mmCIF file of C-alpha atoms in Angstrom:
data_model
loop_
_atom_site.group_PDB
_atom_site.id
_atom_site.type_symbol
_atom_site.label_atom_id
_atom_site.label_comp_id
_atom_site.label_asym_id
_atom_site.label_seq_id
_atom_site.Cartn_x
_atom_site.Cartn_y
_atom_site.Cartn_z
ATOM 1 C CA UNK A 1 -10.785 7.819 13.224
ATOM 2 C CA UNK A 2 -11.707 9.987 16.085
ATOM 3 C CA UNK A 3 -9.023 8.358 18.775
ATOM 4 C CA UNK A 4 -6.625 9.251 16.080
ATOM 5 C CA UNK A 5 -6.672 12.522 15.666
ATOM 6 C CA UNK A 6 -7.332 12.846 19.747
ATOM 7 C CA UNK A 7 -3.741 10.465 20.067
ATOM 8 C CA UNK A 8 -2.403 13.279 17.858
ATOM 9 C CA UNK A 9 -3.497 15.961 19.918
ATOM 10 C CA UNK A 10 -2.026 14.747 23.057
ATOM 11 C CA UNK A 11 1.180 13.841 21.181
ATOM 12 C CA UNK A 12 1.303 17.565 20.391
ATOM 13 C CA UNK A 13 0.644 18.848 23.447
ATOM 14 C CA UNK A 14 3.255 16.901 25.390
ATOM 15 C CA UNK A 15 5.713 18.107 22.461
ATOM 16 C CA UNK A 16 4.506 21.940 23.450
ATOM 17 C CA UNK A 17 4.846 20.968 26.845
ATOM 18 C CA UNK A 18 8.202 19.308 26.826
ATOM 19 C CA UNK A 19 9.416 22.229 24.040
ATOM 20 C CA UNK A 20 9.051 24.831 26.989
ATOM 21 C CA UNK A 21 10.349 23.097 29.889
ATOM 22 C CA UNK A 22 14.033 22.649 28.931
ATOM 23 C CA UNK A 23 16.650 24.933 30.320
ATOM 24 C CA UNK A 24 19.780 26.479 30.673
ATOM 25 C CA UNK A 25 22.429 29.216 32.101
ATOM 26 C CA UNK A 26 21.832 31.880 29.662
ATOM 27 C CA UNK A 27 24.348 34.649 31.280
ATOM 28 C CA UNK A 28 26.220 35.556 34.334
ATOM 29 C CA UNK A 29 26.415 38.589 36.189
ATOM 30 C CA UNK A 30 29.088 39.436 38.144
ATOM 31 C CA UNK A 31 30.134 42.666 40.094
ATOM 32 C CA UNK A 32 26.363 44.037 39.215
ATOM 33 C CA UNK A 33 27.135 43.640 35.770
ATOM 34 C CA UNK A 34 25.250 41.352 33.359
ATOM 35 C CA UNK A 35 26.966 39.360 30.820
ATOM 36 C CA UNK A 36 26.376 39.172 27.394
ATOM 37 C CA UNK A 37 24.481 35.185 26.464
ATOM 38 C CA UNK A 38 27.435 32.471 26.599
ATOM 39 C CA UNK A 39 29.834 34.660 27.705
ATOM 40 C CA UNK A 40 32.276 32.587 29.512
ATOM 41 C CA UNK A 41 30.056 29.665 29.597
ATOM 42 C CA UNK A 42 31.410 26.388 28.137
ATOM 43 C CA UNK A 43 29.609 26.071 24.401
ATOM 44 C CA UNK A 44 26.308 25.210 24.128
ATOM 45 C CA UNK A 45 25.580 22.105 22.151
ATOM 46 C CA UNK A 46 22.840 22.292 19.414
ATOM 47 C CA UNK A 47 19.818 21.394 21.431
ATOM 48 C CA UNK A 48 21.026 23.595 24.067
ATOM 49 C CA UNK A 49 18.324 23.639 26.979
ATOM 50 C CA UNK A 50 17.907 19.697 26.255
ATOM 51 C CA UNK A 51 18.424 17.788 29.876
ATOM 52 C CA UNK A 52 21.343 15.048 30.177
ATOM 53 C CA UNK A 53 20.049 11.881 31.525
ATOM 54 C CA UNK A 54 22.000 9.302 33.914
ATOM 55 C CA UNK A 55 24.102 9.493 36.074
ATOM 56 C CA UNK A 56 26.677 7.710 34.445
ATOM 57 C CA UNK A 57 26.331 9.765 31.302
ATOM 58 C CA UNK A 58 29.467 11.746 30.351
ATOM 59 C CA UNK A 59 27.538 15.222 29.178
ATOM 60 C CA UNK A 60 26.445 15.317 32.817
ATOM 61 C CA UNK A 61 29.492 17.271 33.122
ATOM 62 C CA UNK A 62 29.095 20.776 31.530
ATOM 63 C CA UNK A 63 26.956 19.499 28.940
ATOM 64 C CA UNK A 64 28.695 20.135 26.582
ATOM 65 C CA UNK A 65 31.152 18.261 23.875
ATOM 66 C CA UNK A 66 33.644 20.945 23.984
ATOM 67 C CA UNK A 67 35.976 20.706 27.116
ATOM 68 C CA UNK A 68 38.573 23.040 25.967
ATOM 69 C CA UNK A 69 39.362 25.953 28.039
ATOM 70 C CA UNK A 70 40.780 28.159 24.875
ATOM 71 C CA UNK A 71 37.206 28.045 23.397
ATOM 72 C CA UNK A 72 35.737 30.046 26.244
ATOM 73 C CA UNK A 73 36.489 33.351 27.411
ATOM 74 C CA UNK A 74 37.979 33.456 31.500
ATOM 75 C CA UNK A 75 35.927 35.657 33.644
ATOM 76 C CA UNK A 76 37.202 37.285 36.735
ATOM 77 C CA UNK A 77 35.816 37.335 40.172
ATOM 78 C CA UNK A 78 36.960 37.730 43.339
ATOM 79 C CA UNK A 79 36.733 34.752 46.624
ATOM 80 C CA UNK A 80 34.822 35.719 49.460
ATOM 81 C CA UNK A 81 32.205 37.829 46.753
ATOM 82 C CA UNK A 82 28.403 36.826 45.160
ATOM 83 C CA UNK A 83 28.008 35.755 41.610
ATOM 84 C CA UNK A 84 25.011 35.281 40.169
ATOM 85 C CA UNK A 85 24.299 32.486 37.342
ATOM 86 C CA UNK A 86 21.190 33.083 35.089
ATOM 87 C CA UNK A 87 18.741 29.915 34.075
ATOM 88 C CA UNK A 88 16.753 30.658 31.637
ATOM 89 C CA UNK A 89 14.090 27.840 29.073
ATOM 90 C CA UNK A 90 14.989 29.911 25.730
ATOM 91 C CA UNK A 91 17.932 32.164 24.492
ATOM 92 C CA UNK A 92 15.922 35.654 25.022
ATOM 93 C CA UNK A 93 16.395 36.599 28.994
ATOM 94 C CA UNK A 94 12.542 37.134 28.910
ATOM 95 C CA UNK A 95 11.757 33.579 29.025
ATOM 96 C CA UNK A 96 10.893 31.473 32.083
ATOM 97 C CA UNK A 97 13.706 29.883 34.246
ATOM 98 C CA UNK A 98 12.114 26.369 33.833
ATOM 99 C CA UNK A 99 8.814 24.346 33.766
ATOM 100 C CA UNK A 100 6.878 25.352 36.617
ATOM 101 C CA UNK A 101 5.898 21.924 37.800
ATOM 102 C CA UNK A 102 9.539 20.346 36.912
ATOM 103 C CA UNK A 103 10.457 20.525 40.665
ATOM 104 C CA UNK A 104 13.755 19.593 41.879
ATOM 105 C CA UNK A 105 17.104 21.553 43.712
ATOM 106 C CA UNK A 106 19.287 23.668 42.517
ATOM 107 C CA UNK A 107 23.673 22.908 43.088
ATOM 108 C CA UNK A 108 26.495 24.405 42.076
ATOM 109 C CA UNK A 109 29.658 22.945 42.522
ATOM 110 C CA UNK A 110 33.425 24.776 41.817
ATOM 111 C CA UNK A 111 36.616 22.470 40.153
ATOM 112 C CA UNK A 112 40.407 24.377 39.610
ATOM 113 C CA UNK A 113 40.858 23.413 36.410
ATOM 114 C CA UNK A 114 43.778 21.578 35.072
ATOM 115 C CA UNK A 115 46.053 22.852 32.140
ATOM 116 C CA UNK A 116 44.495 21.227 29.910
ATOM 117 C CA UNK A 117 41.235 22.936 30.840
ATOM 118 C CA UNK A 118 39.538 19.553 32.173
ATOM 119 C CA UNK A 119 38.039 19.364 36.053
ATOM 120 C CA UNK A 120 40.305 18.011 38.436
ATOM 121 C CA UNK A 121 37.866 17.245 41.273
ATOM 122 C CA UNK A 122 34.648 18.785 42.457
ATOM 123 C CA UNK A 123 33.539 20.461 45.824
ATOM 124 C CA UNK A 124 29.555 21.658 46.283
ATOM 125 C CA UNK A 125 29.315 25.297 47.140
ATOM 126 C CA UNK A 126 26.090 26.050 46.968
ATOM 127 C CA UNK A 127 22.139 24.032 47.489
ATOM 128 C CA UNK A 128 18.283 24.633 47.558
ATOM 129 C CA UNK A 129 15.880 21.948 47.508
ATOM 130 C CA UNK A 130 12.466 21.595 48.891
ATOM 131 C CA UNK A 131 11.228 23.490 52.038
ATOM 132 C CA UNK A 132 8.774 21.850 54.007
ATOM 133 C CA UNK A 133 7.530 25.122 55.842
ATOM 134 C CA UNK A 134 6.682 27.240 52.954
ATOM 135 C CA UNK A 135 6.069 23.975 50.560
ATOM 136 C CA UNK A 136 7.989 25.929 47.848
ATOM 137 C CA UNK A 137 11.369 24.368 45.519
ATOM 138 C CA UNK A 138 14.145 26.156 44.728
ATOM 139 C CA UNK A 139 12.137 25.931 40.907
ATOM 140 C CA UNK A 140 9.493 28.064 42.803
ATOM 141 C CA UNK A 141 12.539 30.374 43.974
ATOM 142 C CA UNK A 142 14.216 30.610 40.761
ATOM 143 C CA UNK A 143 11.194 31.541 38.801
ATOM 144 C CA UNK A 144 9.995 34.267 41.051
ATOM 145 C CA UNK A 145 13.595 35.628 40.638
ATOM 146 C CA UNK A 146 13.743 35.779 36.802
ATOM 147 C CA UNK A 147 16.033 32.987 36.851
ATOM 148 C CA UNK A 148 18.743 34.572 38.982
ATOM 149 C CA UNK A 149 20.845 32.788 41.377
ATOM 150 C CA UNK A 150 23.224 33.764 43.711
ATOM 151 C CA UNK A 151 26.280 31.831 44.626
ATOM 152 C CA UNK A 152 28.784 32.783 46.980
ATOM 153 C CA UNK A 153 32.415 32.232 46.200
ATOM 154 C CA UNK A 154 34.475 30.824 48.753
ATOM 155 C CA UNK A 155 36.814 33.337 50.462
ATOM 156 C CA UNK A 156 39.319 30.461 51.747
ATOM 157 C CA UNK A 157 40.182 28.615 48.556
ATOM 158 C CA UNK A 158 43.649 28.661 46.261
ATOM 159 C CA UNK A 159 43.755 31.334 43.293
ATOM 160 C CA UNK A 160 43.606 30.096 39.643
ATOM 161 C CA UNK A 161 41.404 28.897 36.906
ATOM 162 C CA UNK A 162 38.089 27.353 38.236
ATOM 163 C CA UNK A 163 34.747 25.973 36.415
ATOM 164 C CA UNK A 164 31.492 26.732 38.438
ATOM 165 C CA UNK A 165 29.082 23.613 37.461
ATOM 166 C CA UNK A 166 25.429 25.280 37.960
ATOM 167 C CA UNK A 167 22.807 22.540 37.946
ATOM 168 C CA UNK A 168 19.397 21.931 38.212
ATOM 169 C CA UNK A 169 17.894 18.420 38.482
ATOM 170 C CA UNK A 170 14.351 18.082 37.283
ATOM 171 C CA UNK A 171 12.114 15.552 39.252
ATOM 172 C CA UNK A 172 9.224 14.924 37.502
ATOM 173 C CA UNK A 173 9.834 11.413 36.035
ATOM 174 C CA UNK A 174 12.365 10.536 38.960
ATOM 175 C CA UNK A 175 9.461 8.047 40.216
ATOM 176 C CA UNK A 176 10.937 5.589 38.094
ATOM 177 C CA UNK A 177 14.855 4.857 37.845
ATOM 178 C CA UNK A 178 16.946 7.127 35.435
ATOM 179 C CA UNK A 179 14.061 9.110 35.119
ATOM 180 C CA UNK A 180 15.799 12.635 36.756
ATOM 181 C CA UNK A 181 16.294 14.974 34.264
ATOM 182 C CA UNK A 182 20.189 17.132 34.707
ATOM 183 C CA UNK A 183 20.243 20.610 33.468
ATOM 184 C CA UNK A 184 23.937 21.654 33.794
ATOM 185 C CA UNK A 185 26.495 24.180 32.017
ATOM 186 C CA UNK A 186 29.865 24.920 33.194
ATOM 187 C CA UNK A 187 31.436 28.617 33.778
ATOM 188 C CA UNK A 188 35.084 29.680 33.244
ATOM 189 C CA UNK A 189 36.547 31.648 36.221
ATOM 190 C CA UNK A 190 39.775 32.669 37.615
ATOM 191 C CA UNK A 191 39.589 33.242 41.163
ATOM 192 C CA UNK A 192 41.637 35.399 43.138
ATOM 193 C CA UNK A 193 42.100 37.486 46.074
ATOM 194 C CA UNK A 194 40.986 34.986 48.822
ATOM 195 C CA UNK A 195 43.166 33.893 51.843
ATOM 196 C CA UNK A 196 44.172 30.521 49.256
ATOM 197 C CA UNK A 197 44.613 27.932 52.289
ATOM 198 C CA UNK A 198 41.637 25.907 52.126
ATOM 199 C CA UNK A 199 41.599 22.366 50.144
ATOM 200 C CA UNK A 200 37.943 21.143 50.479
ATOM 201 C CA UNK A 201 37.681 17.010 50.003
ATOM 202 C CA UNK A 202 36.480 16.865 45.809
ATOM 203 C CA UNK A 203 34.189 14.463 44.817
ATOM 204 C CA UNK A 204 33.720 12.965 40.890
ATOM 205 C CA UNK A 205 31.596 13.841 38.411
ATOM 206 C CA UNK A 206 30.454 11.305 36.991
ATOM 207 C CA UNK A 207 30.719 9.707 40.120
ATOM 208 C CA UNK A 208 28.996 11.531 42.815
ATOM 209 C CA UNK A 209 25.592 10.645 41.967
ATOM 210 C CA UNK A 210 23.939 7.032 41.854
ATOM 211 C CA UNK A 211 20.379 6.112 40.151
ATOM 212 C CA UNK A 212 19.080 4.839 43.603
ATOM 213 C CA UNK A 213 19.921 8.137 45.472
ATOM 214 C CA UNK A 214 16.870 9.332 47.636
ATOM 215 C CA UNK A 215 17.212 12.737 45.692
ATOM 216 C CA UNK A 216 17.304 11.121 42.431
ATOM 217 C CA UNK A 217 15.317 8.412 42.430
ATOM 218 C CA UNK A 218 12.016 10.202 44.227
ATOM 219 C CA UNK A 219 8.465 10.216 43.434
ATOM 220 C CA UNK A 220 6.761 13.911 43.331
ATOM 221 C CA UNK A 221 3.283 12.140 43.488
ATOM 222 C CA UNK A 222 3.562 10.361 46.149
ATOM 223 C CA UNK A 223 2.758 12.898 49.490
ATOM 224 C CA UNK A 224 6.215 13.584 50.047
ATOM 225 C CA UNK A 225 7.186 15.824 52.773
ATOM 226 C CA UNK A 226 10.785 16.315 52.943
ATOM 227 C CA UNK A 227 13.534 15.985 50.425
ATOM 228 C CA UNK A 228 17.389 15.194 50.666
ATOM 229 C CA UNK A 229 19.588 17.029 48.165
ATOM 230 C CA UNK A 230 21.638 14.697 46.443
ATOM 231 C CA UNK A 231 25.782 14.732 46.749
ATOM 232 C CA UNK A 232 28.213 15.795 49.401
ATOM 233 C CA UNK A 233 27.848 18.419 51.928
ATOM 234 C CA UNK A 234 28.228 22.357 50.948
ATOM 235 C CA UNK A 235 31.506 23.601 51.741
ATOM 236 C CA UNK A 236 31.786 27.089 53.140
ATOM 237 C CA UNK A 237 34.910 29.053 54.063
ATOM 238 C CA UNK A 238 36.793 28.433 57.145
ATOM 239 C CA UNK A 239 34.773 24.625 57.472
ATOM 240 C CA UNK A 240 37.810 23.367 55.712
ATOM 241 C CA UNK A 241 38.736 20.886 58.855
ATOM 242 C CA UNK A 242 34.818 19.530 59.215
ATOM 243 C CA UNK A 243 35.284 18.465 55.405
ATOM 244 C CA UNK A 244 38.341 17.186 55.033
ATOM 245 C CA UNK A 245 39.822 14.372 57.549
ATOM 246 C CA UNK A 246 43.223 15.205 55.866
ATOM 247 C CA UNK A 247 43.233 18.501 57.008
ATOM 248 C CA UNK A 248 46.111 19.813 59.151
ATOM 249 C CA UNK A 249 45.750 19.019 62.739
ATOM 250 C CA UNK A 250 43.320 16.268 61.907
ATOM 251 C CA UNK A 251 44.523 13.095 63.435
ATOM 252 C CA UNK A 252 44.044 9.475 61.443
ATOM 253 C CA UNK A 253 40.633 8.188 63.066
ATOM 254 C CA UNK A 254 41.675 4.618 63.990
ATOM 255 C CA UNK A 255 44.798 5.992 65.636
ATOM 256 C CA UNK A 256 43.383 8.412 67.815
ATOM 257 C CA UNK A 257 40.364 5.554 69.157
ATOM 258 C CA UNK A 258 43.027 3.540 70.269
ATOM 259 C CA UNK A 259 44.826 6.139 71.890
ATOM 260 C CA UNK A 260 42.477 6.627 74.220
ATOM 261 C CA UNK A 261 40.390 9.068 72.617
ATOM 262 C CA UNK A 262 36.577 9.725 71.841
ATOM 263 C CA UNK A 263 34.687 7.526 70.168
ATOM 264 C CA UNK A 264 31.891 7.963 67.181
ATOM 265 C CA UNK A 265 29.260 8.676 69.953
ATOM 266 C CA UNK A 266 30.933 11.196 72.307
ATOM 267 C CA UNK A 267 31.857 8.922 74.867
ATOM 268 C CA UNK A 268 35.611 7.612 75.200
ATOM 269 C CA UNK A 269 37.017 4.446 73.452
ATOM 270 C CA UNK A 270 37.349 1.289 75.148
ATOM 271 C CA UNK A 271 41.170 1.618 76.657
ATOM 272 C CA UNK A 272 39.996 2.268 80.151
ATOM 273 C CA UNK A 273 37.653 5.139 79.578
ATOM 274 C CA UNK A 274 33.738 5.264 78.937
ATOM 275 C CA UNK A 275 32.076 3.022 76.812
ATOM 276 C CA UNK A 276 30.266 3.400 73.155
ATOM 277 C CA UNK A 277 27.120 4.548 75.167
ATOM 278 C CA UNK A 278 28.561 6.713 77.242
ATOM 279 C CA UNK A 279 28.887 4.890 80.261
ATOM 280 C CA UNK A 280 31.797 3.543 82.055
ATOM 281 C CA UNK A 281 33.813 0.454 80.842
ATOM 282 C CA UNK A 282 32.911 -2.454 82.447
ATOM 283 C CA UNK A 283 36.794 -3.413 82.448
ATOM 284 C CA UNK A 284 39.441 -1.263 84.696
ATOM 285 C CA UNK A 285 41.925 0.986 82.912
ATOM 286 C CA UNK A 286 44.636 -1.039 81.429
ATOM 287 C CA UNK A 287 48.125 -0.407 80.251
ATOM 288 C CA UNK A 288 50.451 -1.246 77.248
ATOM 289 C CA UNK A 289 52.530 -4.258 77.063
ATOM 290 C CA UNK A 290 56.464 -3.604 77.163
ATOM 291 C CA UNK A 291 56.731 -3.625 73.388
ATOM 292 C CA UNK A 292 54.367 -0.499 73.534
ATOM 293 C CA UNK A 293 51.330 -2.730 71.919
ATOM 294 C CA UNK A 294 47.567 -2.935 74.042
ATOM 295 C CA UNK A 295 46.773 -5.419 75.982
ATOM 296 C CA UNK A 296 44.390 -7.707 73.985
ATOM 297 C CA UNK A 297 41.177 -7.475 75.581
ATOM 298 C CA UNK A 298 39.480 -10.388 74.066
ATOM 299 C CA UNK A 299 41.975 -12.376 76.601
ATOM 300 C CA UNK A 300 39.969 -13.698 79.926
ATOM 301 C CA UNK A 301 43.033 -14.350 82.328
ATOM 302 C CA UNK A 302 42.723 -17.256 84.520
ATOM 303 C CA UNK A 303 42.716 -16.933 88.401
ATOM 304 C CA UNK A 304 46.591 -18.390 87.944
ATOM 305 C CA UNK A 305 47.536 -16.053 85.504
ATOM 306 C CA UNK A 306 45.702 -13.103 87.482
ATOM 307 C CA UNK A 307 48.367 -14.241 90.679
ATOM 308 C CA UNK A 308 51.136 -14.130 88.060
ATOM 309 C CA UNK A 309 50.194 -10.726 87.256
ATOM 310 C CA UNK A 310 49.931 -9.729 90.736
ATOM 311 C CA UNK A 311 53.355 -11.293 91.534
ATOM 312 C CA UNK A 312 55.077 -8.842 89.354
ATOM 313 C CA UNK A 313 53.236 -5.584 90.448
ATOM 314 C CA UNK A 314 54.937 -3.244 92.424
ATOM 315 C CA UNK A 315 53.005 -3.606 95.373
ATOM 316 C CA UNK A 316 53.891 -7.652 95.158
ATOM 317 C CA UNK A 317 57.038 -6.690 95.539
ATOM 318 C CA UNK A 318 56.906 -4.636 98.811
ATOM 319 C CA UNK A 319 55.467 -7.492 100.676
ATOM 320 C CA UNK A 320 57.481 -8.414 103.738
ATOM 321 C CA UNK A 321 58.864 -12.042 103.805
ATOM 322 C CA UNK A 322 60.807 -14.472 106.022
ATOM 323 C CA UNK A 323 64.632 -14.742 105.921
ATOM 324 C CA UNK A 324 66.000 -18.505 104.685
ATOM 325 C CA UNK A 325 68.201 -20.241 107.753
ATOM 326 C CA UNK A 326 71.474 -19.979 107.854
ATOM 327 C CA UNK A 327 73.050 -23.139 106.261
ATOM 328 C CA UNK A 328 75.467 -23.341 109.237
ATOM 329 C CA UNK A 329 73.350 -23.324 112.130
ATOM 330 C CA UNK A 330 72.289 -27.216 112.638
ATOM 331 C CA UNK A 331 76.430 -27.982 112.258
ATOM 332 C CA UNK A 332 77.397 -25.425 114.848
ATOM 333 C CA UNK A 333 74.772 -27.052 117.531
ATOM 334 C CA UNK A 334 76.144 -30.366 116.726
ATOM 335 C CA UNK A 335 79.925 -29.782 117.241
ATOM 336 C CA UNK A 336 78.477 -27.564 120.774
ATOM 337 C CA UNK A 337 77.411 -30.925 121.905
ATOM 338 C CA UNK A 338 80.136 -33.031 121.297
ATOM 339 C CA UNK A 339 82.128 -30.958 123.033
ATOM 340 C CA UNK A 340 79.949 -30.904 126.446
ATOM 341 C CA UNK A 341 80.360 -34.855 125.817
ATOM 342 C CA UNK A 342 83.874 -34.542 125.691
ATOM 343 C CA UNK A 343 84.591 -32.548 129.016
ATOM 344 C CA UNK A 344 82.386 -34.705 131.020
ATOM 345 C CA UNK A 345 84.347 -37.925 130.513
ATOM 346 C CA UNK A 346 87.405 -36.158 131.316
ATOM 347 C CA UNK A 347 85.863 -35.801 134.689
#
């Protein structure tokens, strides 16, 4: 009878403890000003501060049901400036950003939204994880900050209608697959007033994350002592060409190697210049073939076909040589001697 009442009493505790360690963005605040709660956030479900879980899981969107743009009020800000996005466990802003132990980063990520008010492709603008110098998480961060979090707009990207993704991802039952816990709500923006040039390279959500990631799938208990934020890189303004291979003035990859270019590891490709290591080619420079294609290199020429080469070189062709006989000569001293013959029995 005793164990069951002391089952119950941890049961209830781990409800208390996993009541209080949901959370949310509560509020934005943008030019100094702070927004009233929701205000254009997409709609909170019911259990509102509950975490999504998998990857693969549709809500790990905005978390939300409601992916209508007309439901949620646009809010203005201007590229190049600093918004900040307020997490917060309950729907008063006294409450605790999140769990205290629930370590994990924090991401944001921007989308221009299509007409119909859905995400057309995602770019990461913004990242804290775990510093190994101070041993603190962006949780730690966020906390001591009342929840706030700044996040820089871009100052390079297109005008329009854009939804900010703010996320954090919750790591304390990631030592077991599927176990990270997604805390994610998306803002309505309209952007404006940057240079509008930049196209950063978008990524999918769902999509962008797998269960085996190193910053998903990763055990707080185990003496850890760096961490690797899940995701692509973080683009900031002007990096536009680092991010995206399509940019202008970016060349296709394989096309430039062949030309003649660097390789992967500084060092030039294998068409006469250094090799991968940096070193010189074993091989001499070689040139195209008439039609334009390279020579193929996997091709050991025989000492024959080396002369044949040589043959046809323009030095080959400067070499001096001997002049052929005259057809005529052996006649000429022939009919010379018949003729001596002939004078000589005249005589």
């Amino acid at each position: 009878m005793a164990g069951f009442h002391i089952k119950q009493i941890v049961l209830l505790l781990l409800l208390v403890c996993c009541a209080h360690a949901h959370t949310h963005i509560r509020n934005l605040i943008i030019d100094g000003k702070t927004l009233e709660r929701g205000k254009c956030i997409r709609p909170y479900e019911s259990n509102f501060n509950f975490p999504v879980k998998g990857v693969d899981n549709e809500q790990i969107v905005c978390r939300t049901t409601s992916m209508s743009a007309s439901s949620t009020d646009m809010c203005d800000v201007k590229a190049g400036s600093t918004m900040t996005i307020e997490f917060h466990e309950e729907e008063d802003s006294g409450s605790r950003a999140i769990e205290g132990k629930h370590y994990g980063p924090c991401i944001a990520y921007l989308s221009k939204m299509t007409s119909d008010g859905q995400p057309s492709g995602w770019f990461k603008i913004f990242e804290q994880g775990y510093d190994s110098s101070s041993k603190k998480w962006c949780i730690d961060t966020l906390n001591a900050n009342d929840g706030k979090l700044d996040i820089e707009i871009p100052g390079d990207i297109e005008d329009g209608d854009y939804l900010l993704r703010g996320e954090i991802i919750a790591l304390h039952l990631a030592e077991k697959k599927g176990g990270a816990e997604f805390y994610n709500n998306c803002v309505q923006l309209t952007i404006s007033g940057g240079s509008g040039t930049a196209t950063p390279e978008l990524v999918q959500i769902p999509g962008v994350y797998a269960e085996d990631d190193p910053g998903i799938y990763f055990n707080l208990y185990d003496g850890y002592k760096s961490y690797s934020i899940p995701g692509p890189k973080v683009y900031k303004a002007g990096s536009v060409a680092a991010v995206n291979p399509k940019a202008p003035g970016n060349g296709d990859t394989e096309s430039s190697s062949s030309a003649g270019g660097e390789d992967d590891n500084g060092g030039e490709d294998d068409n006469g210049g250094e090799d991968d290591n940096g070193g010189e080619d074993d091989k001499e420079p070689t040139t195209s073939s008439s039609n334009g294609s390279p020579p193929d290199d996997d091709a050991n020429p025989s000492p024959t076909d080396d002369d044949d080469s040589k043959s046809s070189s323009p030095a080959a062709s400067t070499k001096p040589t001997s002049s052929p006989k005259p057809p005529c000569t052996r006649p000429r001293r022939r009919r010379r001697n018949v003729d001596a013959r002939r004078r000589i029995a005249e005589l």
